[in-house]
Structures are given as structure tokens and as C-alpha cells.
PDB file of C-alpha atoms in Angstrom:
ATOM      1  CA  MET A   1      15.338 109.239 215.980  1.00  0.00           C
ATOM      2  CA  HIS A   2      17.882 111.883 217.036  1.00  0.00           C
ATOM      3  CA  ASN A   3      21.103 111.272 218.926  1.00  0.00           C
ATOM      4  CA  SER A   4      22.106 114.882 219.527  1.00  0.00           C
ATOM      5  CA  ALA A   5      20.739 117.949 221.266  1.00  0.00           C
ATOM      6  CA  HIS A   6      17.889 119.882 219.664  1.00  0.00           C
ATOM      7  CA  GLN A   7      19.198 122.564 217.305  1.00  0.00           C
ATOM      8  CA  VAL A   8      17.687 125.962 218.043  1.00  0.00           C
ATOM      9  CA  TYR A   9      16.833 128.045 214.965  1.00  0.00           C
ATOM     10  CA  LYS A  10      19.385 130.857 214.359  1.00  0.00           C
ATOM     11  CA  LYS A  11      21.422 129.788 217.405  1.00  0.00           C
ATOM     12  CA  HIS A  12      24.700 129.911 215.499  1.00  0.00           C
ATOM     13  CA  TRP A  13      23.918 132.919 213.347  1.00  0.00           C
ATOM     14  CA  GLY A  14      26.379 135.780 213.715  1.00  0.00           C
ATOM     15  CA  GLY A  15      29.521 133.700 214.224  1.00  0.00           C
ATOM     16  CA  LYS A  16      28.578 131.682 217.314  1.00  0.00           C
ATOM     17  CA  PHE A  17      30.123 128.423 216.123  1.00  0.00           C
ATOM     18  CA  PRO A  18      31.850 125.836 218.407  1.00  0.00           C
ATOM     19  CA  THR A  19      35.087 126.067 216.386  1.00  0.00           C
ATOM     20  CA  PRO A  20      38.556 127.335 217.375  1.00  0.00           C
ATOM     21  CA  SER A  21      37.900 130.572 215.479  1.00  0.00           C
ATOM     22  CA  GLY A  22      34.286 130.873 216.605  1.00  0.00           C
ATOM     23  CA  LYS A  23      33.311 131.174 212.945  1.00  0.00           C
ATOM     24  CA  PHE A  24      32.136 128.879 210.167  1.00  0.00           C
ATOM     25  CA  GLU A  25      35.390 127.290 208.976  1.00  0.00           C
ATOM     26  CA  PHE A  26      36.213 126.145 205.472  1.00  0.00           C
ATOM     27  CA  VAL A  27      39.589 125.149 206.908  1.00  0.00           C
ATOM     28  CA  SER A  28      39.044 123.010 210.021  1.00  0.00           C
ATOM     29  CA  GLY A  29      40.954 124.354 212.977  1.00  0.00           C
ATOM     30  CA  ASP A  30      40.046 121.274 215.027  1.00  0.00           C
ATOM     31  CA  LEU A  31      41.396 118.818 212.446  1.00  0.00           C
ATOM     32  CA  LYS A  32      44.583 120.867 212.058  1.00  0.00           C
ATOM     33  CA  LYS A  33      45.079 120.855 215.838  1.00  0.00           C
ATOM     34  CA  VAL A  34      44.504 117.096 216.117  1.00  0.00           C
ATOM     35  CA  LEU A  35      46.818 116.218 213.235  1.00  0.00           C
ATOM     36  CA  GLU A  36      49.599 118.464 214.490  1.00  0.00           C
ATOM     37  CA  ALA A  37      49.305 117.052 218.029  1.00  0.00           C
ATOM     38  CA  HIS A  38      49.323 113.467 216.745  1.00  0.00           C
ATOM     39  CA  ALA A  39      52.330 114.182 214.534  1.00  0.00           C
ATOM     40  CA  ALA A  40      54.237 115.793 217.419  1.00  0.00           C
ATOM     41  CA  LYS A  41      53.530 112.769 219.633  1.00  0.00           C
ATOM     42  CA  TYR A  42      55.315 110.503 217.155  1.00  0.00           C
ATOM     43  CA  ASN A  43      58.019 113.001 216.167  1.00  0.00           C
ATOM     44  CA  THR A  44      56.787 113.342 212.606  1.00  0.00           C
ATOM     45  CA  THR A  45      54.752 115.764 210.455  1.00  0.00           C
ATOM     46  CA  PRO A  46      51.053 116.030 209.526  1.00  0.00           C
ATOM     47  CA  ASP A  47      51.998 115.376 205.893  1.00  0.00           C
ATOM     48  CA  LYS A  48      53.614 112.059 206.827  1.00  0.00           C
ATOM     49  CA  ILE A  49      50.589 111.120 208.938  1.00  0.00           C
ATOM     50  CA  LEU A  50      48.294 111.777 205.966  1.00  0.00           C
ATOM     51  CA  ASP A  51      50.574 109.791 203.677  1.00  0.00           C
ATOM     52  CA  ALA A  52      50.517 106.833 206.085  1.00  0.00           C
ATOM     53  CA  CYS A  53      46.709 107.039 206.014  1.00  0.00           C
ATOM     54  CA  HIS A  54      46.733 106.797 202.179  1.00  0.00           C
ATOM     55  CA  TYR A  55      45.779 110.444 201.628  1.00  0.00           C
ATOM     56  CA  GLN A  56      47.284 112.493 198.815  1.00  0.00           C
ATOM     57  CA  ALA A  57      46.688 115.862 200.478  1.00  0.00           C
ATOM     58  CA  LYS A  58      49.612 117.898 201.779  1.00  0.00           C
ATOM     59  CA  GLY A  59      49.725 121.070 203.877  1.00  0.00           C
ATOM     60  CA  ILE A  60      46.537 123.057 204.342  1.00  0.00           C
ATOM     61  CA  LYS A  61      44.594 120.663 202.083  1.00  0.00           C
ATOM     62  CA  GLY A  62      44.830 118.113 204.883  1.00  0.00           C
ATOM     63  CA  TRP A  63      42.282 119.988 206.966  1.00  0.00           C
ATOM     64  CA  MET A  64      39.948 121.393 204.358  1.00  0.00           C
ATOM     65  CA  PRO A  65      37.539 119.877 201.777  1.00  0.00           C
ATOM     66  CA  HIS A  66      39.442 118.622 198.724  1.00  0.00           C
ATOM     67  CA  TYR A  67      39.408 115.959 196.030  1.00  0.00           C
ATOM     68  CA  GLU A  68      41.271 112.663 196.499  1.00  0.00           C
ATOM     69  CA  GLU A  69      41.902 110.065 193.812  1.00  0.00           C
ATOM     70  CA  PRO A  70      40.087 106.795 194.660  1.00  0.00           C
ATOM     71  CA  LEU A  71      42.306 104.314 196.508  1.00  0.00           C
ATOM     72  CA  ARG A  72      42.683 101.051 194.589  1.00  0.00           C
ATOM     73  CA  HIS A  73      44.108  97.800 195.958  1.00  0.00           C
ATOM     74  CA  GLY A  74      46.093  95.761 193.432  1.00  0.00           C
ATOM     75  CA  GLU A  75      48.384  96.701 190.572  1.00  0.00           C
ATOM     76  CA  GLU A  76      46.492  97.388 187.360  1.00  0.00           C
ATOM     77  CA  LYS A  77      48.766  95.158 185.237  1.00  0.00           C
ATOM     78  CA  GLN A  78      48.190  92.154 187.483  1.00  0.00           C
ATOM     79  CA  TYR A  79      44.567  92.945 188.354  1.00  0.00           C
ATOM     80  CA  PRO A  80      43.094  94.816 185.351  1.00  0.00           C
ATOM     81  CA  PHE A  81      39.413  94.891 186.413  1.00  0.00           C
ATOM     82  CA  LEU A  82      37.658  96.976 189.059  1.00  0.00           C
ATOM     83  CA  PHE A  83      35.394  94.758 191.155  1.00  0.00           C
ATOM     84  CA  ILE A  84      31.961  96.135 192.096  1.00  0.00           C
ATOM     85  CA  ASP A  85      30.351  94.415 195.084  1.00  0.00           C
ATOM     86  CA  HIS A  86      26.686  95.395 194.859  1.00  0.00           C
ATOM     87  CA  LYS A  87      23.663  94.524 196.964  1.00  0.00           C
ATOM     88  CA  SER A  88      20.716  92.490 195.738  1.00  0.00           C
ATOM     89  CA  ARG A  89      17.204  93.932 195.865  1.00  0.00           C
ATOM     90  CA  LEU A  90      16.147  90.840 197.828  1.00  0.00           C
ATOM     91  CA  ASN A  91      19.213  90.103 199.953  1.00  0.00           C
ATOM     92  CA  ARG A  92      20.479  93.376 201.367  1.00  0.00           C
ATOM     93  CA  GLU A  93      22.571  91.997 204.226  1.00  0.00           C
ATOM     94  CA  GLY A  94      23.164  88.443 203.018  1.00  0.00           C
ATOM     95  CA  ARG A  95      20.562  86.885 205.322  1.00  0.00           C
ATOM     96  CA  SER A  96      18.148  85.563 202.695  1.00  0.00           C
ATOM     97  CA  ALA A  97      20.312  83.066 200.815  1.00  0.00           C
ATOM     98  CA  ASN A  98      18.596  80.078 202.449  1.00  0.00           C
ATOM     99  CA  LEU A  99      15.115  81.164 201.333  1.00  0.00           C
ATOM    100  CA  PRO A 100      13.746  79.546 198.134  1.00  0.00           C
ATOM    101  CA  TRP A 101      11.837  82.696 197.126  1.00  0.00           C
ATOM    102  CA  MET A 102      15.054  84.761 197.170  1.00  0.00           C
ATOM    103  CA  GLN A 103      16.855  82.240 194.974  1.00  0.00           C
ATOM    104  CA  GLU A 104      13.895  81.994 192.591  1.00  0.00           C
ATOM    105  CA  PHE A 105      13.481  85.762 192.190  1.00  0.00           C
ATOM    106  CA  LYS A 106      17.199  86.589 192.082  1.00  0.00           C
ATOM    107  CA  LYS A 107      16.679  87.275 188.371  1.00  0.00           C
ATOM    108  CA  CYS A 108      14.926  90.494 189.451  1.00  0.00           C
ATOM    109  CA  ASP A 109      18.403  91.952 189.912  1.00  0.00           C
ATOM    110  CA  ALA A 110      19.535  93.373 186.576  1.00  0.00           C
ATOM    111  CA  GLY A 111      21.866  90.964 184.801  1.00  0.00           C
ATOM    112  CA  ASP A 112      21.497  88.216 187.411  1.00  0.00           C
ATOM    113  CA  ARG A 113      20.091  84.667 187.311  1.00  0.00           C
ATOM    114  CA  SER A 114      17.843  82.626 189.574  1.00  0.00           C
ATOM    115  CA  TRP A 115      19.317  79.845 191.692  1.00  0.00           C
ATOM    116  CA  GLY A 116      22.866  80.840 190.896  1.00  0.00           C
ATOM    117  CA  ASP A 117      25.636  83.362 191.195  1.00  0.00           C
ATOM    118  CA  VAL A 118      27.142  85.283 188.318  1.00  0.00           C
ATOM    119  CA  LEU A 119      30.013  87.630 187.646  1.00  0.00           C
ATOM    120  CA  LYS A 120      28.747  90.246 185.212  1.00  0.00           C
ATOM    121  CA  ILE A 121      31.294  91.285 182.594  1.00  0.00           C
ATOM    122  CA  ASN A 122      31.021  93.492 179.528  1.00  0.00           C
ATOM    123  CA  PRO A 123      30.920  91.511 176.238  1.00  0.00           C
ATOM    124  CA  ILE A 124      33.927  93.510 174.935  1.00  0.00           C
ATOM    125  CA  ASP A 125      36.107  92.371 177.847  1.00  0.00           C
ATOM    126  CA  ALA A 126      34.735  88.827 177.649  1.00  0.00           C
ATOM    127  CA  LYS A 127      35.669  88.562 173.978  1.00  0.00           C
ATOM    128  CA  ALA A 128      39.230  89.740 174.687  1.00  0.00           C
ATOM    129  CA  LEU A 129      39.567  87.067 177.379  1.00  0.00           C
ATOM    130  CA  GLY A 130      37.985  84.299 175.288  1.00  0.00           C
ATOM    131  CA  ILE A 131      35.112  84.013 177.780  1.00  0.00           C
ATOM    132  CA  GLN A 132      31.574  83.095 176.780  1.00  0.00           C
ATOM    133  CA  ASP A 133      28.250  83.274 178.588  1.00  0.00           C
ATOM    134  CA  ASN A 134      27.941  80.579 181.296  1.00  0.00           C
ATOM    135  CA  ASP A 135      31.670  79.860 181.471  1.00  0.00           C
ATOM    136  CA  ILE A 136      33.153  79.199 184.911  1.00  0.00           C
ATOM    137  CA  VAL A 137      35.808  81.704 185.952  1.00  0.00           C
ATOM    138  CA  GLU A 138      38.238  82.279 188.767  1.00  0.00           C
ATOM    139  CA  ILE A 139      38.162  85.779 190.267  1.00  0.00           C
ATOM    140  CA  SER A 140      41.404  86.685 192.036  1.00  0.00           C
ATOM    141  CA  SER A 141      42.261  89.779 194.087  1.00  0.00           C
ATOM    142  CA  PRO A 142      45.321  90.645 196.217  1.00  0.00           C
ATOM    143  CA  VAL A 143      43.717  88.783 199.156  1.00  0.00           C
ATOM    144  CA  GLY A 144      41.804  85.800 197.785  1.00  0.00           C
ATOM    145  CA  THR A 145      40.114  83.828 195.019  1.00  0.00           C
ATOM    146  CA  ILE A 146      36.544  82.691 194.340  1.00  0.00           C
ATOM    147  CA  VAL A 147      34.914  80.733 191.513  1.00  0.00           C
ATOM    148  CA  THR A 148      31.598  81.472 189.840  1.00  0.00           C
ATOM    149  CA  GLU A 149      29.687  81.522 186.564  1.00  0.00           C
ATOM    150  CA  VAL A 150      29.934  84.357 184.042  1.00  0.00           C
ATOM    151  CA  LYS A 151      27.121  86.457 182.615  1.00  0.00           C
ATOM    152  CA  LEU A 152      27.906  88.691 179.639  1.00  0.00           C
ATOM    153  CA  TRP A 153      26.042  91.925 180.294  1.00  0.00           C
ATOM    154  CA  GLU A 154      26.308  95.353 178.697  1.00  0.00           C
ATOM    155  CA  GLY A 155      25.053  96.948 181.909  1.00  0.00           C
ATOM    156  CA  VAL A 156      28.568  96.908 183.331  1.00  0.00           C
ATOM    157  CA  GLY A 157      31.195  99.072 181.668  1.00  0.00           C
ATOM    158  CA  PRO A 158      34.431  97.802 180.087  1.00  0.00           C
ATOM    159  CA  GLY A 159      37.220  97.444 182.639  1.00  0.00           C
ATOM    160  CA  THR A 160      34.710  96.753 185.395  1.00  0.00           C
ATOM    161  CA  VAL A 161      33.066  93.558 186.646  1.00  0.00           C
ATOM    162  CA  ALA A 162      30.160  93.297 189.082  1.00  0.00           C
ATOM    163  CA  LYS A 163      28.788  90.597 191.358  1.00  0.00           C
ATOM    164  CA  ALA A 164      25.910  90.688 193.859  1.00  0.00           C
ATOM    165  CA  TYR A 165      26.743  90.123 197.505  1.00  0.00           C
ATOM    166  CA  GLY A 166      25.106  87.220 199.347  1.00  0.00           C
ATOM    167  CA  GLN A 167      25.981  83.881 197.726  1.00  0.00           C
ATOM    168  CA  GLY A 168      28.911  81.534 198.360  1.00  0.00           C
ATOM    169  CA  HIS A 169      27.587  79.765 201.500  1.00  0.00           C
ATOM    170  CA  TRP A 170      28.530  76.130 202.097  1.00  0.00           C
ATOM    171  CA  ALA A 171      26.932  75.595 205.539  1.00  0.00           C
ATOM    172  CA  TYR A 172      24.185  78.224 205.885  1.00  0.00           C
ATOM    173  CA  GLY A 173      21.423  75.788 204.946  1.00  0.00           C
ATOM    174  CA  GLN A 174      20.199  73.286 202.361  1.00  0.00           C
ATOM    175  CA  ILE A 175      19.027  76.066 200.019  1.00  0.00           C
ATOM    176  CA  ALA A 176      21.938  78.479 200.408  1.00  0.00           C
ATOM    177  CA  ALA A 177      24.488  75.800 199.484  1.00  0.00           C
ATOM    178  CA  LYS A 178      24.496  73.813 196.268  1.00  0.00           C
ATOM    179  CA  GLU A 179      25.538  70.784 198.324  1.00  0.00           C
ATOM    180  CA  TYR A 180      25.247  71.406 202.064  1.00  0.00           C
ATOM    181  CA  GLY A 181      28.567  71.233 203.896  1.00  0.00           C
ATOM    182  CA  LYS A 182      30.524  70.720 200.694  1.00  0.00           C
ATOM    183  CA  THR A 183      29.761  72.910 197.670  1.00  0.00           C
ATOM    184  CA  PRO A 184      28.764  76.593 197.870  1.00  0.00           C
ATOM    185  CA  ARG A 185      26.332  78.214 195.463  1.00  0.00           C
ATOM    186  CA  GLY A 186      28.761  80.549 193.712  1.00  0.00           C
ATOM    187  CA  GLY A 187      31.399  82.599 195.523  1.00  0.00           C
ATOM    188  CA  ASN A 188      31.560  84.724 198.654  1.00  0.00           C
ATOM    189  CA  ASN A 189      32.564  88.313 197.797  1.00  0.00           C
ATOM    190  CA  ASN A 190      34.087  88.764 201.262  1.00  0.00           C
ATOM    191  CA  GLU A 191      36.908  86.422 200.295  1.00  0.00           C
ATOM    192  CA  ILE A 192      38.250  88.780 197.644  1.00  0.00           C
ATOM    193  CA  LEU A 193      37.465  92.192 199.170  1.00  0.00           C
ATOM    194  CA  VAL A 194      40.359  93.882 200.946  1.00  0.00           C
ATOM    195  CA  ASP A 195      39.631  94.642 204.607  1.00  0.00           C
ATOM    196  CA  ASP A 196      40.334  98.364 204.692  1.00  0.00           C
ATOM    197  CA  TYR A 197      39.139 101.478 206.512  1.00  0.00           C
ATOM    198  CA  ASP A 198      39.377 105.221 206.266  1.00  0.00           C
ATOM    199  CA  ARG A 199      42.174 105.920 208.751  1.00  0.00           C
ATOM    200  CA  LEU A 200      40.878 109.279 209.998  1.00  0.00           C
ATOM    201  CA  SER A 201      37.199 108.413 210.473  1.00  0.00           C
ATOM    202  CA  GLY A 202      37.416 104.649 210.959  1.00  0.00           C
ATOM    203  CA  THR A 203      34.695 104.170 208.348  1.00  0.00           C
ATOM    204  CA  SER A 204      34.674 100.917 206.374  1.00  0.00           C
ATOM    205  CA  CYS A 205      35.576 101.427 202.704  1.00  0.00           C
ATOM    206  CA  ARG A 206      35.177  98.121 200.947  1.00  0.00           C
ATOM    207  CA  ASN A 207      32.546  98.035 198.247  1.00  0.00           C
ATOM    208  CA  GLY A 208      32.469  99.734 194.866  1.00  0.00           C
ATOM    209  CA  GLY A 209      35.638  99.599 192.824  1.00  0.00           C
ATOM    210  CA  PHE A 210      38.441  99.890 195.382  1.00  0.00           C
ATOM    211  CA  THR A 211      39.618  96.281 194.870  1.00  0.00           C
ATOM    212  CA  ARG A 212      41.121  95.223 191.561  1.00  0.00           C
ATOM    213  CA  VAL A 213      40.712  91.650 190.298  1.00  0.00           C
ATOM    214  CA  ASN A 214      41.977  89.299 187.644  1.00  0.00           C
ATOM    215  CA  ILE A 215      39.571  87.070 185.665  1.00  0.00           C
ATOM    216  CA  LYS A 216      40.644  83.627 184.451  1.00  0.00           C
ATOM    217  CA  LYS A 217      38.484  81.102 182.601  1.00  0.00           C
ATOM    218  CA  ILE A 218      38.774  77.649 184.124  1.00  0.00           C
ATOM    219  CA  SER A 219      36.053  75.687 182.323  1.00  0.00           C
ATOM    220  CA  GLN A 220      32.879  75.786 180.276  1.00  0.00           C
ATOM    221  CA  LYS A 221      29.590  75.135 182.037  1.00  0.00           C
ATOM    222  CA  LEU A 222      28.361  71.631 181.296  1.00  0.00           C
TER     223      LEU A 222
END
């Protein structure tokens, strides 16, 4: 399915590009124009606009391809682990949590368990924190806290923890919740992910590694 006009072969060959210069641009004249106009409107500079949008680029880098350090939410000393919110093979958009087959085959996801919810942590980090397999931990970020079981797994690197999206429902159904209306099955990742967006494109940026978390053992699994 296409949502734009048909592209004619060789149509833009020879410099016939819809850009300010009429040429293929490595430095975007359109983006430069927009940023300068926006900055003038608010009596500021393009560099200050980029800074307010959490970009490191200054000057000409602001309107050309360049590398940016990943944006992280949370101070490393307070939140030492990068949280990876990954999707399950069976529960891509979180709609399958109330289906018994999804809960039963959740173990098909590497490092995960059936009928449960686990935070996967490297054994090296777990040992330093005094955490053992099956312990119950509290996962805290700058915006919230959830509680779930731990799974020691070498598939996640030191300094990083990972948890599949999709569990943590308390009123989605008798299967999705451990005790309907009262106790969720694990934790809801949305409660600890920072609601953030790329300021120039409006694109959501909320999944792999941009939120830091702190891990605290609260009990052993009975």
C-alpha cells in the first residue's frame, strides 16, 4: 500500500530535486530554514532550540546527518541499570494476556517463564545485589515502580535488565490477572517507562534502554 505519488524512474536525475538548492542535499536546507524561522519567532537561536529538544548538535550539524549520544532518563548513580522493554513472540501489542495458550507458551520467549512475569538480570549483577533466581524485586524508575519475579539469565548483558511487555493486568480478565480485580500477574512496563518523544519528528521513543532503573530485592519467592 502506497501513500504517495508514483515515483517515475530517473525523474530526479540531473539535479531536479524538490529542495531549496534543487540538488541532493547532505545538509538540509529545509530543516535549516524551519529551525531558523522557529528560533526567530521566539527570539532565540537554532542551537538553543536543539538544546531544548535534547539534541547535542550545534551549528550546521543541526541540519545534517550526525551521531547523537543516546538520551537516558535517570541519573546513573541512582538508577544504575538500563531497562529493556521487549516484545513477546506471542503478545506483540499486549492483547493476548487473557489467553491461556499465551500464558502457557510464554516460555518460548528466551529467558521467560510460563504463567508469570520475570525481570531478566545477568548473574553477575544479581550476585552483587544479593539476588537469587525467583526472588521478588522492586523495579523503580524516575516515574514509577513495579514488582515482579527475577530470572537470572546470561542472555542479558551486565548493567542491563530486560522484561517482556504485556503482563501486569489486574482487571483485563480472569487469566490475565493473578487474582481478578486485585492482584496483577507481574508488573506493567508502562508504569516505569518515561513518556517521551523526539521533539523534531514527534516520534515516540520509549523502549530499549532510554530509561534507567534501580533494582531492590523485597522478598524471596515462597
